[in-house]
Amino acid sequence: MLNTKIKKKLFLSVIFFLFLPSVACAEKSFRKHIA
């Protein structure tokens, strides 16, 4: 059970680190369109 919890945390952190840069990039391009 402990092993699956650790795997879940790892999985979520990987998704987060992959997702965050693309969100920042999208926000930059979005602001460019508004300006």
Short mmCIF file of C-alpha atoms in Angstrom, two decimals:
data_model
loop_
_atom_site.label_atom_id
_atom_site.label_comp_id
_atom_site.label_asym_id
_atom_site.label_seq_id
_atom_site.Cartn_x
_atom_site.Cartn_y
_atom_site.Cartn_z
CA MET A 1 0.00 0.00 0.00
CA LEU A 2 2.80 2.38 0.90
CA ASN A 3 4.47 1.62 -2.43
CA THR A 4 1.37 2.65 -4.42
CA LYS A 5 1.14 5.92 -2.47
CA ILE A 6 4.75 6.74 -3.32
CA LYS A 7 4.14 5.85 -6.96
CA LYS A 8 1.06 8.07 -7.04
CA LYS A 9 3.01 11.03 -5.60
CA LEU A 10 5.79 10.49 -8.12
CA PHE A 11 3.29 10.29 -10.96
CA LEU A 12 1.52 13.46 -9.88
CA SER A 13 4.77 15.39 -9.49
CA VAL A 14 5.92 14.29 -12.96
CA ILE A 15 2.62 15.41 -14.47
CA PHE A 16 2.88 18.70 -12.56
CA PHE A 17 6.42 19.43 -13.78
CA LEU A 18 5.45 18.57 -17.36
CA PHE A 19 2.21 20.54 -17.20
CA LEU A 20 3.49 23.71 -15.50
CA PRO A 21 5.88 24.90 -18.29
CA SER A 22 3.23 24.44 -20.98
CA VAL A 23 0.76 26.44 -18.88
CA ALA A 24 3.30 29.26 -18.47
CA CYS A 25 3.98 29.19 -22.23
CA ALA A 26 0.26 29.31 -23.03
CA GLU A 27 -0.20 32.23 -20.65
CA LYS A 28 2.61 34.16 -22.36
CA SER A 29 1.14 33.66 -25.82
CA PHE A 30 -2.32 34.49 -24.48
CA ARG A 31 -1.06 37.79 -23.06
CA LYS A 32 0.60 38.58 -26.39
CA HIS A 33 -2.74 38.16 -28.16
CA ILE A 34 -4.49 40.46 -25.67
CA ALA A 35 -1.85 43.22 -25.86
#
